Structure formats: structure tokens, C-alpha cells
Short mmCIF file of C-alpha atoms in Angstrom, two decimals:
data_model
loop_
_atom_site.label_atom_id
_atom_site.label_comp_id
_atom_site.label_asym_id
_atom_site.label_seq_id
_atom_site.Cartn_x
_atom_site.Cartn_y
_atom_site.Cartn_z
CA MET L 1 -57.33 137.77 69.43
CA LYS L 2 -61.09 138.73 70.94
CA LEU L 3 -61.15 138.76 74.68
CA ASP L 4 -64.91 138.52 76.68
CA VAL L 5 -63.93 138.86 79.78
CA VAL L 6 -60.51 140.19 81.24
CA LEU L 7 -58.59 140.29 84.76
CA VAL L 8 -56.57 142.41 85.83
CA ASN L 9 -54.49 143.39 88.96
CA VAL L 10 -53.61 147.18 89.01
CA SER L 11 -52.69 149.50 91.36
CA PRO L 12 -55.12 152.38 93.43
CA PRO L 13 -55.40 154.88 91.58
CA ASP L 14 -54.25 157.97 91.60
CA LYS L 15 -55.52 161.83 91.58
CA HIS L 16 -56.30 161.84 88.36
CA GLY L 17 -58.06 158.77 88.08
CA PHE L 18 -55.04 156.76 86.92
CA CYS L 19 -54.69 153.43 87.80
CA SER L 20 -50.96 151.36 87.14
CA LEU L 21 -50.02 147.88 85.99
CA GLY L 22 -47.69 147.39 87.95
CA VAL L 23 -45.00 144.62 87.48
CA SER L 24 -46.93 142.91 84.10
CA VAL L 25 -47.66 145.10 81.71
CA ASP L 26 -46.66 142.54 78.58
CA ILE L 27 -49.45 140.49 76.57
CA VAL L 28 -51.97 142.34 80.02
CA ILE L 29 -52.40 145.74 78.38
CA SER L 30 -53.62 143.65 74.78
CA GLY L 31 -55.67 142.44 76.89
CA ILE L 32 -56.79 145.57 78.13
CA GLU L 33 -57.39 146.69 74.85
CA GLN L 34 -59.35 143.45 73.38
CA GLY L 35 -61.94 142.89 75.56
CA LYS L 36 -65.00 143.46 76.41
CA THR L 37 -65.17 143.42 79.62
CA ILE L 38 -63.12 144.35 81.94
CA ILE L 39 -62.83 143.48 85.81
CA ALA L 40 -60.19 144.92 87.96
CA GLN L 41 -58.99 143.92 91.44
CA ILE L 42 -57.50 147.54 93.07
CA ASN L 43 -54.68 146.28 95.21
CA PRO L 44 -52.37 148.83 96.82
CA ARG L 45 -49.62 146.11 97.34
CA MET L 46 -49.56 146.59 93.38
CA PRO L 47 -46.27 149.02 92.45
CA ARG L 48 -47.54 152.00 90.07
CA THR L 49 -45.00 152.56 87.43
CA PHE L 50 -44.55 154.48 83.93
CA GLY L 51 -44.56 153.53 80.92
CA ASP L 52 -47.72 151.95 79.17
CA ALA L 53 -48.64 150.62 82.61
CA GLN L 54 -51.02 153.27 83.05
CA ILE L 55 -54.94 152.72 82.75
CA HIS L 56 -57.67 155.47 83.45
CA LEU L 57 -60.82 153.75 85.87
CA LYS L 58 -63.19 154.84 82.87
CA HIS L 59 -61.67 151.12 81.04
CA PHE L 60 -63.11 149.44 83.95
CA ASP L 61 -66.79 147.68 83.86
CA ALA L 62 -66.29 146.67 87.47
CA ARG L 63 -63.44 146.93 89.52
CA VAL L 64 -62.77 145.47 94.00
CA GLU L 65 -60.86 146.23 96.46
CA VAL L 66 -58.22 144.43 98.06
CA GLU L 67 -55.13 144.12 100.02
CA GLU L 68 -53.08 140.76 99.32
CA GLU L 69 -48.76 140.42 98.81
CA ILE L 70 -47.82 139.93 94.79
CA TYR L 71 -46.45 136.99 94.29
CA GLU L 72 -42.70 136.94 95.08
CA MET L 73 -40.21 134.72 94.38
CA ASN L 74 -37.45 134.51 96.45
CA PHE L 75 -33.60 135.29 94.48
CA VAL L 76 -32.05 132.21 94.26
CA GLU L 77 -27.84 131.96 94.93
CA PRO L 78 -26.31 130.94 91.86
CA SER L 79 -24.16 127.32 92.41
CA GLU L 80 -20.63 127.46 91.66
CA ILE L 81 -20.85 126.16 88.36
CA GLU L 82 -23.57 128.63 87.42
CA LYS L 83 -20.68 131.16 88.59
CA SER L 84 -18.45 130.27 86.53
CA ILE L 85 -21.13 130.51 83.74
CA GLY L 86 -21.14 134.70 84.30
CA GLU L 87 -18.02 135.07 85.31
CA ASN L 88 -16.68 134.44 81.57
CA ILE L 89 -20.63 135.93 80.48
CA ALA L 90 -19.34 139.10 82.50
CA ALA L 91 -15.48 138.79 80.48
CA ILE L 92 -17.41 139.73 76.69
CA ILE L 93 -20.13 141.93 77.80
CA ASP L 94 -18.58 145.12 76.99
CA ASN L 95 -19.14 148.75 79.05
CA GLY L 96 -21.86 150.35 77.27
CA ALA L 97 -23.81 147.52 76.33
CA THR L 98 -28.01 146.51 76.35
CA LEU L 99 -28.68 143.61 78.52
CA GLN L 100 -31.17 141.64 77.57
CA MET L 101 -31.78 138.47 80.37
CA GLY L 102 -33.76 136.41 82.31
CA ILE L 103 -33.96 134.79 85.77
CA GLY L 104 -32.36 132.19 86.90
CA GLY L 105 -29.66 131.31 88.97
CA ILE L 106 -26.89 131.78 85.63
CA PRO L 107 -28.57 135.24 84.71
CA ASN L 108 -27.98 136.22 88.62
CA ALA L 109 -24.55 134.68 88.21
CA VAL L 110 -23.72 137.21 85.01
CA LEU L 111 -25.38 140.30 87.55
CA LYS L 112 -22.75 139.54 90.12
CA PHE L 113 -19.76 139.96 88.16
CA LEU L 114 -20.38 143.61 85.77
CA HIS L 115 -20.02 145.85 89.44
CA ASN L 116 -16.54 146.84 87.88
CA HIS L 117 -18.44 147.43 83.99
CA LYS L 118 -19.75 151.04 83.50
CA ASN L 119 -22.58 152.62 81.49
CA LEU L 120 -25.03 148.64 81.23
CA GLY L 121 -28.61 149.93 80.28
CA ILE L 122 -31.70 147.63 80.57
CA HIS L 123 -33.46 146.37 77.75
CA THR L 124 -35.57 143.13 78.18
CA GLU L 125 -38.48 141.22 78.56
CA MET L 126 -38.61 140.48 81.96
CA PHE L 127 -36.56 141.37 85.35
CA SER L 128 -35.63 140.53 88.65
CA GLU L 129 -33.38 142.79 92.09
CA GLY L 130 -30.21 140.71 90.52
CA ILE L 131 -30.06 144.00 88.83
CA ILE L 132 -30.92 146.88 92.00
CA ASP L 133 -27.23 146.30 93.32
CA LEU L 134 -25.99 148.00 90.14
CA VAL L 135 -28.23 150.24 89.46
CA GLU L 136 -28.19 151.77 93.15
CA LYS L 137 -23.69 151.88 92.16
CA GLY L 138 -24.86 153.52 88.47
CA VAL L 139 -22.94 150.66 86.77
CA VAL L 140 -26.49 150.43 85.07
CA ASN L 141 -27.83 153.64 84.23
CA GLY L 142 -29.16 153.63 80.31
CA SER L 143 -26.86 156.66 79.36
CA LYS L 144 -25.88 154.63 76.07
CA LYS L 145 -28.57 153.49 75.13
CA LYS L 146 -30.35 155.44 71.51
CA THR L 147 -34.29 154.16 72.74
CA ASN L 148 -35.55 154.66 75.54
CA PRO L 149 -31.68 156.23 77.07
CA TYR L 150 -31.52 156.50 81.36
CA LYS L 151 -34.53 154.24 80.91
CA ILE L 152 -34.92 150.11 82.55
CA VAL L 153 -37.52 148.75 79.57
CA SER L 154 -39.02 146.06 80.44
CA GLY L 155 -42.95 143.83 80.45
CA PHE L 156 -42.57 141.96 83.53
CA ALA L 157 -40.95 141.69 86.40
CA MET L 158 -40.98 138.97 89.16
CA GLY L 159 -38.66 138.77 92.25
CA THR L 160 -38.94 139.93 96.32
CA ARG L 161 -40.55 142.99 98.53
CA ARG L 162 -37.29 144.74 97.54
CA LEU L 163 -37.78 144.52 93.84
CA TYR L 164 -41.97 145.70 93.80
CA ASP L 165 -40.42 148.89 96.25
CA PHE L 166 -37.66 149.17 94.19
CA MET L 167 -40.51 149.52 91.61
CA ASP L 168 -42.81 151.43 93.08
CA ASN L 169 -42.86 155.25 91.35
CA ASN L 170 -39.61 154.96 89.98
CA PRO L 171 -39.46 157.02 86.88
CA GLU L 172 -37.09 155.23 85.32
CA ILE L 173 -38.54 152.25 85.33
CA GLU L 174 -40.83 151.89 81.64
CA MET L 175 -42.79 148.75 82.09
CA ASN L 176 -44.33 148.25 77.73
CA ASP L 177 -46.46 146.54 75.92
CA ILE L 178 -44.45 144.02 74.86
CA ALA L 179 -45.31 144.68 71.45
CA TYR L 180 -43.16 147.40 72.03
CA VAL L 181 -40.23 145.98 74.28
CA ASN L 182 -39.66 142.61 72.59
CA ASP L 183 -39.71 144.21 68.61
CA THR L 184 -36.72 143.54 66.69
CA SER L 185 -36.42 146.80 64.98
CA ILE L 186 -36.62 148.52 67.99
CA ILE L 187 -33.98 146.16 69.93
CA ARG L 188 -30.89 146.51 67.14
CA LYS L 189 -31.39 150.44 67.54
CA ASN L 190 -30.01 150.42 70.95
CA PRO L 191 -25.42 149.43 71.31
CA LYS L 192 -23.46 146.44 71.77
CA VAL L 193 -27.01 144.72 72.59
CA THR L 194 -26.64 141.81 74.57
CA ALA L 195 -28.54 139.29 74.86
CA ILE L 196 -28.34 135.42 77.77
CA ASN L 197 -30.81 133.36 77.16
CA SER L 198 -31.16 129.15 77.79
CA ALA L 199 -31.43 126.19 75.83
CA ILE L 200 -32.40 122.25 76.97
CA GLU L 201 -29.94 121.44 74.08
CA VAL L 202 -27.57 123.07 71.93
CA ASP L 203 -26.31 120.75 68.72
CA LEU L 204 -23.05 120.25 66.94
CA THR L 205 -24.39 123.17 64.72
CA GLY L 206 -25.74 125.31 66.82
CA GLN L 207 -29.14 125.01 66.95
CA ILE L 208 -30.66 125.37 69.96
CA CYS L 209 -33.87 124.13 71.39
CA ALA L 210 -35.59 126.02 73.84
CA ASP L 211 -39.25 124.43 74.80
CA SER L 212 -39.08 121.18 74.43
CA ILE L 213 -37.58 118.04 75.37
CA GLY L 214 -37.79 115.34 72.63
CA GLN L 215 -41.55 115.75 71.68
CA ARG L 216 -43.13 116.69 75.21
CA MET L 217 -43.44 121.15 75.56
CA PHE L 218 -41.29 121.45 78.73
CA SER L 219 -41.93 126.23 77.91
CA GLY L 220 -42.95 128.43 75.42
CA VAL L 221 -40.48 129.90 72.42
CA GLY L 222 -40.89 133.34 74.89
CA GLY L 223 -38.85 136.35 73.85
CA GLN L 224 -34.98 134.15 72.80
CA MET L 225 -35.94 134.78 68.89
CA ASP L 226 -36.50 138.70 68.93
CA PHE L 227 -33.68 139.34 71.28
CA MET L 228 -31.24 136.71 69.99
CA ARG L 229 -32.07 138.27 66.31
CA GLY L 230 -31.99 141.78 67.76
CA ALA L 231 -28.62 141.61 69.46
CA ALA L 232 -27.43 139.75 66.22
CA LEU L 233 -27.90 143.57 64.44
CA SER L 234 -27.23 145.54 66.76
CA LYS L 235 -24.14 147.24 65.90
CA GLY L 236 -21.19 144.89 68.88
CA GLY L 237 -24.20 142.82 70.11
CA LYS L 238 -23.78 139.19 71.23
CA PRO L 239 -26.63 137.29 70.91
CA ILE L 240 -25.87 134.78 73.91
CA CYS L 241 -26.97 130.76 75.10
CA ALA L 242 -25.61 130.93 77.89
CA ILE L 243 -26.24 126.94 79.57
CA THR L 244 -24.71 124.64 82.08
CA SER L 245 -22.55 121.58 80.13
CA THR L 246 -24.90 118.78 82.00
CA THR L 247 -28.93 118.71 82.79
CA SER L 248 -28.98 117.08 87.27
CA LYS L 249 -28.63 114.15 85.57
CA GLY L 250 -25.44 114.02 84.03
CA VAL L 251 -26.51 114.28 80.27
CA SER L 252 -24.35 116.24 77.92
CA LYS L 253 -26.37 119.74 76.68
CA ILE L 254 -24.17 119.04 73.78
CA THR L 255 -25.25 117.34 71.71
CA PRO L 256 -24.44 115.26 68.04
CA ALA L 257 -28.09 115.91 66.91
CA LEU L 258 -31.31 116.92 68.71
CA LYS L 259 -33.32 114.96 70.15
CA VAL L 260 -36.70 113.29 68.08
CA GLY L 261 -38.81 116.26 67.95
CA ALA L 262 -37.06 119.22 69.12
CA GLY L 263 -38.40 122.05 68.56
CA VAL L 264 -35.23 124.60 66.91
CA VAL L 265 -35.89 127.80 69.04
CA THR L 266 -32.90 129.75 67.26
CA THR L 267 -31.32 129.40 64.14
CA ARG L 268 -27.17 128.03 63.82
CA ALA L 269 -27.83 130.71 61.80
CA HIS L 270 -28.23 133.08 64.31
CA ALA L 271 -26.43 131.10 67.13
CA ARG L 272 -23.09 132.79 67.98
CA PHE L 273 -21.87 132.43 71.42
CA ILE L 274 -22.59 129.38 73.30
CA ALA L 275 -21.57 129.00 76.99
CA THR L 276 -20.47 127.06 79.30
CA GLU L 277 -18.90 126.18 83.06
CA TYR L 278 -15.97 125.51 80.25
CA GLY L 279 -15.65 128.28 78.14
CA ILE L 280 -16.91 130.36 75.40
CA ALA L 281 -17.42 129.20 71.81
CA GLU L 282 -17.86 131.58 69.12
CA LEU L 283 -19.70 130.13 66.98
CA PHE L 284 -20.18 133.50 64.20
CA GLY L 285 -18.29 132.66 60.88
CA LYS L 286 -17.03 129.35 61.16
CA ASN L 287 -18.29 126.04 59.33
CA LEU L 288 -20.27 123.32 60.40
CA LYS L 289 -16.61 121.62 61.55
CA GLN L 290 -15.03 124.28 63.41
CA ARG L 291 -18.29 125.02 64.79
CA ALA L 292 -19.24 121.00 66.18
CA GLN L 293 -15.06 121.76 67.47
CA ALA L 294 -15.41 125.07 69.63
CA LEU L 295 -18.65 123.49 70.80
CA ARG L 296 -17.10 120.31 71.63
CA ASP L 297 -14.29 122.20 73.70
CA ILE L 298 -17.19 123.70 75.43
CA ALA L 299 -18.94 120.14 76.55
CA HIS L 300 -18.27 117.66 79.75
CA PRO L 301 -15.67 117.08 79.37
CA ASN L 302 -16.97 113.25 80.48
CA HIS L 303 -19.08 113.62 76.80
CA ARG L 304 -15.87 114.99 74.78
CA GLU L 305 -15.20 111.68 73.88
CA GLU L 306 -18.43 110.89 72.53
CA LEU L 307 -18.50 114.50 70.52
CA ASP L 308 -15.26 113.36 68.91
CA LYS L 309 -16.58 109.97 67.26
CA ALA L 310 -19.97 112.36 66.20
CA ILE L 311 -17.28 115.18 64.79
CA PHE L 312 -15.39 111.87 62.61
CA GLU L 313 -18.77 110.03 61.69
CA ARG L 314 -20.37 113.68 60.07
CA PHE L 315 -17.40 115.13 58.98
CA GLY L 316 -15.15 112.05 57.67
CA SER L 317 -11.77 113.62 59.13
CA SER L 318 -9.55 114.02 62.22
CA LEU L 319 -10.14 116.88 64.32
CA MET L 320 -9.18 120.00 63.86
CA VAL L 321 -5.29 120.09 65.40
CA LYS L 322 -4.98 123.82 67.13
#
């Protein structure tokens, strides 16, 4: 995409004239490559990061100096339901796994239950400060990764000043172009890639809608497709979709069918593990009826009778006896 003007926020230059894009490289680097006019805001509060983040002053057509805080997103303590989901997921994460996870209560909850794990790595579209304690304890060290070993690889980060100070001049962190970070052929090379993503609703066959509520767009697709596929192709990988069993209004997120107009972000062919506070449904290798039963078993108890009826109507036979 050709751009006329690109505005970027960077750290002050080092003695060689290189600034850093800091917390956000992702698509910004492509913007710089495609823009006709590049205007830089130089901000000493921006942490200096490495990887694809380094940009020389000569690339800027104009620059202005400011000093202002980088936007912060406060750490949210996981709810009891989110802690249950986090504990369920942590139980199937192997030592030596490479993790992809986003931001929010469930990812934070997962991280809380990983303190006894060993040799974890990070290759993720984004990260927050939940990983800091694991890095400082040596749980996350990247020693088993095949691509970018010993490095935390990401496209952007969001958290509090604690996270930004942790990132500043930290050679362990590589902030890279999202075209590299989200490349399935790169993701799959790491062992035991464990991708943890979320959804708005999941139907009884395992189709995952993560971007819309019916016809109303709620979010973008993000990197879910890339990482779910990359994890599925990784040796020992585990693509995981993590959801609370119901919405805040008590509506089941596991449904007989997706709402009319809902988008399938992750296909049922790629859905392997669905996690709620009631357990984990492992879908790989199961037929549609077996999938439906497994998903029914991790739905909220208040909605299981409705799902039982849907399974019976769809498959025309009684539920399987375990």
C-alpha cells in the first residue's frame, strides 16, 4: 500500500544516528518502507528495542522532539473463572514450549500457572508484562527455540511503565516486522508451539468466530489464523482457543451453530483444543459427533441440555456413553 505521509514515534538516536521504534514495529516498518514522507516524533520515554526496530535519522523527512508518556494498559488481575481456564491450559503446556498469547485476563492467568515450567520460549504477535516474572525466574529463556533462540520475538507490546523499562536496551527482546513474526513457515519451525487465542463463539463442530457478533464486526482477525496454523504444524504444537463458557450476560459461547453472518476465523479443520473453566475439549482426530460431545462437556451446565438436544437433532442418535 503506497502512503503519502507516515507518522512514527521513536526513541532518541544513539551515537550512530539510529532511533528505535520501541514498543511497536509490527506494520510501522512497512509504513516507513512505503511512505513518501516520513515524520518522526522523537520521544525519550520510548524504550530502545532491537530487531527490526532500528531506524536511522536519514529516513526521516522531518522530526519533532517531545517528551510524553507512552500509552499504558494496566495489568488486570484475572477473575476466578479466568484463573480456572489458565490452570487448565497450563496443565497441557509442555516444558520447552514456544508460547504465543495476547493480552487480558486469560493470558495473564495462564502465565500465573507456569512458574514451575522449564525452558519456555516466546514468539508472539504481542506481549504484556505478565512474562517479566517468568523471564526473571529463568522459566522463559528461549533455549529450546529453533528460530531466534534465546530471544523474545514480538511485533508490538502493551503494558505499564514496568514493561517499557524492562524492554529498554534489552538485547533479549527482538521487535520484528509482523510479516516475519506472523509467518506460518517461521512459527512452525519452533518446537511445541502453543498458541493461545480467544473467540466470541464456537459451534459444536469446532468452527471459531473471533471477529464478529453475527453481522456486526467486533474486531479484526489479527494473527489468530497464522498462529493456530503454525502451532498445528509445529512438532508437538498445540493450537488452543480459550474462552469463558458464557458471556457476561450468561449466553453460552459454545453454540449449536454460529450466528447468521458470523465469520469463521479459525476453521474446524484447524481447531485442536478448546478450553473453558470446565475443562479442555481435544478435537483433533474426532468426528463431528465426538467433537460436539466434547464441546458440550466443557459448556456451562446451564446450557448443556440445550446442546444435548442440538446434538440429537443433528446426528439423529443418542449421545455416546463414556
